[in-house]
CSV table of C-alpha atoms in Angstrom, one decimal:
chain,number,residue,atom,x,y,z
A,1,UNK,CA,20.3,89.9,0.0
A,2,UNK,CA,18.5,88.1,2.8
A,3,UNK,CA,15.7,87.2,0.7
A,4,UNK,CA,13.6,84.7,-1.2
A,5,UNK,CA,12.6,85.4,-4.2
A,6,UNK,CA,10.6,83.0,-5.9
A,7,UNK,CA,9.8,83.5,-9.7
A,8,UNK,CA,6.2,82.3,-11.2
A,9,UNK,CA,4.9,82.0,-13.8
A,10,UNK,CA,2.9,79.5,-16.8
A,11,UNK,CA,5.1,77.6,-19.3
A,12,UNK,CA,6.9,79.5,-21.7
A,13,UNK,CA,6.8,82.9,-19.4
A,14,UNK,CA,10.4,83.2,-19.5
A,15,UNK,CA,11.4,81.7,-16.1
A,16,UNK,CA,14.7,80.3,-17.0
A,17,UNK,CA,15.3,82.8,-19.2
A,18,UNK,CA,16.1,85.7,-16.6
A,19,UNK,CA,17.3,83.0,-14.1
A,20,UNK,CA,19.8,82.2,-16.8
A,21,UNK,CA,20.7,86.1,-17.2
A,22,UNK,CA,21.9,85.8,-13.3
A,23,UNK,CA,25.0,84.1,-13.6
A,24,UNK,CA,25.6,85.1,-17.4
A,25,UNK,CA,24.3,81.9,-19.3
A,26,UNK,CA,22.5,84.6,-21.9
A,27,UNK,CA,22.7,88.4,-22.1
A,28,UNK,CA,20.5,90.8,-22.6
A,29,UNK,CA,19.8,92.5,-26.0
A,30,UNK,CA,18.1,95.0,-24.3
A,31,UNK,CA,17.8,95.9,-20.5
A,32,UNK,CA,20.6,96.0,-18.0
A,33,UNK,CA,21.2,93.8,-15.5
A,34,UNK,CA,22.9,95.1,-12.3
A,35,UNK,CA,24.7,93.6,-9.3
A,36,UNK,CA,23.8,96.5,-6.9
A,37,UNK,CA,24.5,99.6,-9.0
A,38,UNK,CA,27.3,97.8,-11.5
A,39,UNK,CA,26.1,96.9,-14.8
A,40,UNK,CA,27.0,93.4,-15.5
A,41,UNK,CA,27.1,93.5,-19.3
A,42,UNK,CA,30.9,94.7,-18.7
A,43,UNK,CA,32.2,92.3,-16.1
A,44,UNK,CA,33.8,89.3,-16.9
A,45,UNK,CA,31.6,85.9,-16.7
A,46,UNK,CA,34.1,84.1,-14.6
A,47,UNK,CA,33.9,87.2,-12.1
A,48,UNK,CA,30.1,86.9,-12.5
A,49,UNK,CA,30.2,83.0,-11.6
A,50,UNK,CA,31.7,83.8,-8.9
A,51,UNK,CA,28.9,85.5,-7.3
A,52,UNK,CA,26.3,83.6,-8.5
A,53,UNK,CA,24.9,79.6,-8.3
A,54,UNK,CA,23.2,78.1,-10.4
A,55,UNK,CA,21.4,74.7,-9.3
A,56,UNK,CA,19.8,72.9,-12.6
A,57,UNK,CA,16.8,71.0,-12.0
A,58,UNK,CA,18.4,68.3,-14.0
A,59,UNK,CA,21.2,66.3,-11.4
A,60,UNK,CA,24.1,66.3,-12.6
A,61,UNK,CA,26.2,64.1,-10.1
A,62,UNK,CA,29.9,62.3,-10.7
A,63,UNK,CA,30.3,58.6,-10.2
A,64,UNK,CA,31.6,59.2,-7.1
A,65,UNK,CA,31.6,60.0,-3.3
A,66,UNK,CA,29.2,62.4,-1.8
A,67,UNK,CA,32.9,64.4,-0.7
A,68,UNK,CA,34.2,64.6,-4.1
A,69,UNK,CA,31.0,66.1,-5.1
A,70,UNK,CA,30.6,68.8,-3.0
A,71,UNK,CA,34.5,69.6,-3.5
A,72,UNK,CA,33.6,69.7,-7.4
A,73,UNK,CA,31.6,73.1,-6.2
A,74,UNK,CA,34.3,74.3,-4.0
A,75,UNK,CA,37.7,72.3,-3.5
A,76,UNK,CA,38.8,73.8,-0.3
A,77,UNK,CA,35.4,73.4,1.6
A,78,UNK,CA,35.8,72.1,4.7
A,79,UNK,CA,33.9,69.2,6.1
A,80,UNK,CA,32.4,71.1,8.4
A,81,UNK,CA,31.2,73.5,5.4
A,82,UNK,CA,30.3,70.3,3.2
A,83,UNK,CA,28.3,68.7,6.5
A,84,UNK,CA,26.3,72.4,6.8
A,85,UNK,CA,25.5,72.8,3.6
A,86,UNK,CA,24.2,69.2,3.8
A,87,UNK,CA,22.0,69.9,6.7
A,88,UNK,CA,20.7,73.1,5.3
A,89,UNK,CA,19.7,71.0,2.0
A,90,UNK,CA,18.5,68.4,4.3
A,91,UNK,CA,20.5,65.4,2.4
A,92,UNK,CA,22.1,64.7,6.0
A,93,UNK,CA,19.1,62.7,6.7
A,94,UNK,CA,20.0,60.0,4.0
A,95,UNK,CA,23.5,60.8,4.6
A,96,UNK,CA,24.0,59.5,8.0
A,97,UNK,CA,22.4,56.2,6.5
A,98,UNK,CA,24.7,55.4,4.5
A,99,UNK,CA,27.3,52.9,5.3
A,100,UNK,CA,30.3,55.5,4.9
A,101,UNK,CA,28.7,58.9,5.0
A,102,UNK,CA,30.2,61.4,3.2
A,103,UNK,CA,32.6,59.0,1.7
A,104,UNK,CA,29.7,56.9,0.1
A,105,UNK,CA,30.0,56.2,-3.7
A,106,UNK,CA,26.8,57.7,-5.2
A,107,UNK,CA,27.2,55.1,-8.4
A,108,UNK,CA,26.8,56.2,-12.0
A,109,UNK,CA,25.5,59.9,-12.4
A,110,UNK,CA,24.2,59.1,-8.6
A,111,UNK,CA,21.7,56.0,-9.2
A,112,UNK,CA,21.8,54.2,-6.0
A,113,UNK,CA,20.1,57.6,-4.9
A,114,UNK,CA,16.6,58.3,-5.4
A,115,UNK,CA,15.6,61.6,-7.3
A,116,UNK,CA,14.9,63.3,-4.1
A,117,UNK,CA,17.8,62.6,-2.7
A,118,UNK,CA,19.9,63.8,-5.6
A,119,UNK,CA,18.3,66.8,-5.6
A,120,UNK,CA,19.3,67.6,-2.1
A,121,UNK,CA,22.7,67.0,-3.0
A,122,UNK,CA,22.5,69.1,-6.0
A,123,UNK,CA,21.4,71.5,-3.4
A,124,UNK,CA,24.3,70.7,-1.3
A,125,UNK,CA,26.8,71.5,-3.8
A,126,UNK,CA,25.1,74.5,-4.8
A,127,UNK,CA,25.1,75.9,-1.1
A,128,UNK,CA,28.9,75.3,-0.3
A,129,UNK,CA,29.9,77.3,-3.3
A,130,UNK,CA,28.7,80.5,-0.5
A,131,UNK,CA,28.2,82.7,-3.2
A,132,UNK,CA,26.3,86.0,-2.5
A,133,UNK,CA,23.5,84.8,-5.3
A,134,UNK,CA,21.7,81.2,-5.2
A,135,UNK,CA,19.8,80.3,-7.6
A,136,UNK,CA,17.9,77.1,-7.7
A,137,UNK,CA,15.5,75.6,-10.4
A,138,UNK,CA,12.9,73.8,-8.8
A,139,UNK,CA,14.2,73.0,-5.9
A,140,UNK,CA,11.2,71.3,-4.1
A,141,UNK,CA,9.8,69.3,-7.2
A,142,UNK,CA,10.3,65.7,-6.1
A,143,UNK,CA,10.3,66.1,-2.2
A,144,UNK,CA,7.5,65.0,0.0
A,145,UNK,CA,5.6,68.0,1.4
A,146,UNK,CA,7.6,67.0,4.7
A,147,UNK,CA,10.8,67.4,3.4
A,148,UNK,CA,9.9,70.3,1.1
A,149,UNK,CA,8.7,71.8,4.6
A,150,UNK,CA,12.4,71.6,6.1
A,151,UNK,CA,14.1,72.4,2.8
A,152,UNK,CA,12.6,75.6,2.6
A,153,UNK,CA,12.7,76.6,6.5
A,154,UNK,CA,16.5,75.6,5.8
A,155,UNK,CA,16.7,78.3,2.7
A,156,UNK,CA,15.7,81.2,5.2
A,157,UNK,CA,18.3,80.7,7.3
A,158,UNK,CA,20.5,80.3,4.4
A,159,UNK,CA,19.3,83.4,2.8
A,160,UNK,CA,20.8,85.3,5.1
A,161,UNK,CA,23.3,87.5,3.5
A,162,UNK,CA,22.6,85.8,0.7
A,163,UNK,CA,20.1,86.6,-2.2
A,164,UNK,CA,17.8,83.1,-3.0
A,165,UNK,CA,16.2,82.9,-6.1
A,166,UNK,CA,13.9,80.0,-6.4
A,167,UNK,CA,12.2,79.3,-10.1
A,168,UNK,CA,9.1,77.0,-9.0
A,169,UNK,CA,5.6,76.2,-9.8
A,170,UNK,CA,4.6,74.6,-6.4
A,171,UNK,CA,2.2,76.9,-4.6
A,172,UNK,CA,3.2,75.6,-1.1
A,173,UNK,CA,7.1,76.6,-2.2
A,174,UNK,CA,5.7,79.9,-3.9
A,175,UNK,CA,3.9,81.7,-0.8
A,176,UNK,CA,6.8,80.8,1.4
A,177,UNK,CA,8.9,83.3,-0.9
A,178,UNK,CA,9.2,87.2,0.8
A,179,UNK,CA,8.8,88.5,-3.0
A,180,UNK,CA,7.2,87.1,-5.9
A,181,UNK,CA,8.3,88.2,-9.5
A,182,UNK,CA,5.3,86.5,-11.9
A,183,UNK,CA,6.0,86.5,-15.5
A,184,UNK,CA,3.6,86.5,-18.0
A,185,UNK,CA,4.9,86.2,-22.2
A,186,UNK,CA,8.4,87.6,-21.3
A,187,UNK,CA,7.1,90.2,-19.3
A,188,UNK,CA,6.9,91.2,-15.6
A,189,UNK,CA,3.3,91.9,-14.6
A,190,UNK,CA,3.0,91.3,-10.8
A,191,UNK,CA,5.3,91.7,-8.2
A,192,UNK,CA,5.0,91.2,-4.5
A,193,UNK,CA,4.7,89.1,-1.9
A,194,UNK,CA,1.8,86.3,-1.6
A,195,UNK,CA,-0.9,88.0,0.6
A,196,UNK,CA,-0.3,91.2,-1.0
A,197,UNK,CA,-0.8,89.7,-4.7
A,198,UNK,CA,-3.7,88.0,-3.8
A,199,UNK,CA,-5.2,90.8,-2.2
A,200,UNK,CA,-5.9,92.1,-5.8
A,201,UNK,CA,-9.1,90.4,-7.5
A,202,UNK,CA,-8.0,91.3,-10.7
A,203,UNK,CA,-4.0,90.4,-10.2
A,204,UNK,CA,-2.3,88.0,-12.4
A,205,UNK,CA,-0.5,86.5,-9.4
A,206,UNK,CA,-4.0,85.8,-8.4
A,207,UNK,CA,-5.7,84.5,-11.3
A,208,UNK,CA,-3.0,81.7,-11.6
A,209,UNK,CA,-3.2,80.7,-8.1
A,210,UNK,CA,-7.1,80.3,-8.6
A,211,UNK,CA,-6.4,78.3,-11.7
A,212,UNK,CA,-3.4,76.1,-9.9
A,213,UNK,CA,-6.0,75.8,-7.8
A,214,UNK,CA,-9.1,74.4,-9.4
């Protein structure tokens, strides 16, 4: 807990994969996965879930208000808790726009918001749950570099006492992480954090960052 964690890695690596073995999606066939020292293959999923949060890259958002959405994650969040959680996800930018705030009806699966903006919210909701484990799917993938800045200045505060996991293939979201996990076939082959991988000419970490690069 209090980190970032970001995990890299080509198409078909296996990113979603061990995200998705976080907050029991999938379990392992082989391997353990612990909380700490407790092995979660025998804990309950719903005790699992609630320790961990999963934020989809896909937005999934109810015809709605923005209030009704957050509450969705937690029903007794308090507005001050929904209005944090908006601030650290930076949707209260757009949010004190609109004509009735929080109260504002986001339309059908949230279309009278753009794609950034949903994200954010996805964010939001993800962030009020206050769950010890985060994890978000692309987070930064349709924000301006601006607003991907504040987003992920927001997410180290936010990681504090809590464990972020960030799946992303944006270098500029990447080496903001404090520890890289890079995956390569299923596999983990590099782990660190960015200065230290690519300090290491003939690093995987490395060799993709060159590519992303080119």
């Amino acid at each position: 807990q209090g980190e970032i964690v970001a995990i890299v890695g080509p198409t078909g690596a296996g990113k979603t994969t061990l995200a998705y073995l976080l907050p029991g999606y999938i379990r392992p066939t082989t391997g353990v996965v612990r909380f700490g020292k407790q092995d979660v293959a025998g804990v309950h999923v719903d005790d699992i879930r609630h320790q961990v949060t999963y934020v989809f890259q896909e937005h999934m958002l109810l015809s709605d208000s923005i209030r009704e959405n957050l509450l969705l994650a937690n029903p007794d969040a308090t507005e001050e808790q929904m209005l944090e959680a908006c601030r650290t996800a930076g949707a209260m930018e757009f949010i004190e726009r609109l004509p009735d705030g929080l109260d504002t009806v986001v339309g059908r699966s949230g279309d009278t918001l753009s794609v950034g903006q949903k994200q954010r919210l996805s964010i939001a909701r993800g962030l009020v749950r206050h769950t010890p484990i985060v994890v978000l799917d692309e987070p930064t993938a349709a924000l301006d570099p601006r607003t991907e800045n504040a987003l992920m200045a927001a997410l180290r505060e936010a990681a504090v006492g809590r464990l972020v996991i960030v799946i992303a293939h944006r270098l500029s979201t990447i080496r903001r992480a404090d520890r890289i996990v890079f995956l390569e076939k299923g596999r983990v082959v590099d782990v660190g954090d960015h200065d230290t991988l690519m300090a290491d000419p003939e690093g995987r970490y490395r060799q993709f960052v060159e590519l992303q690069s080119a």
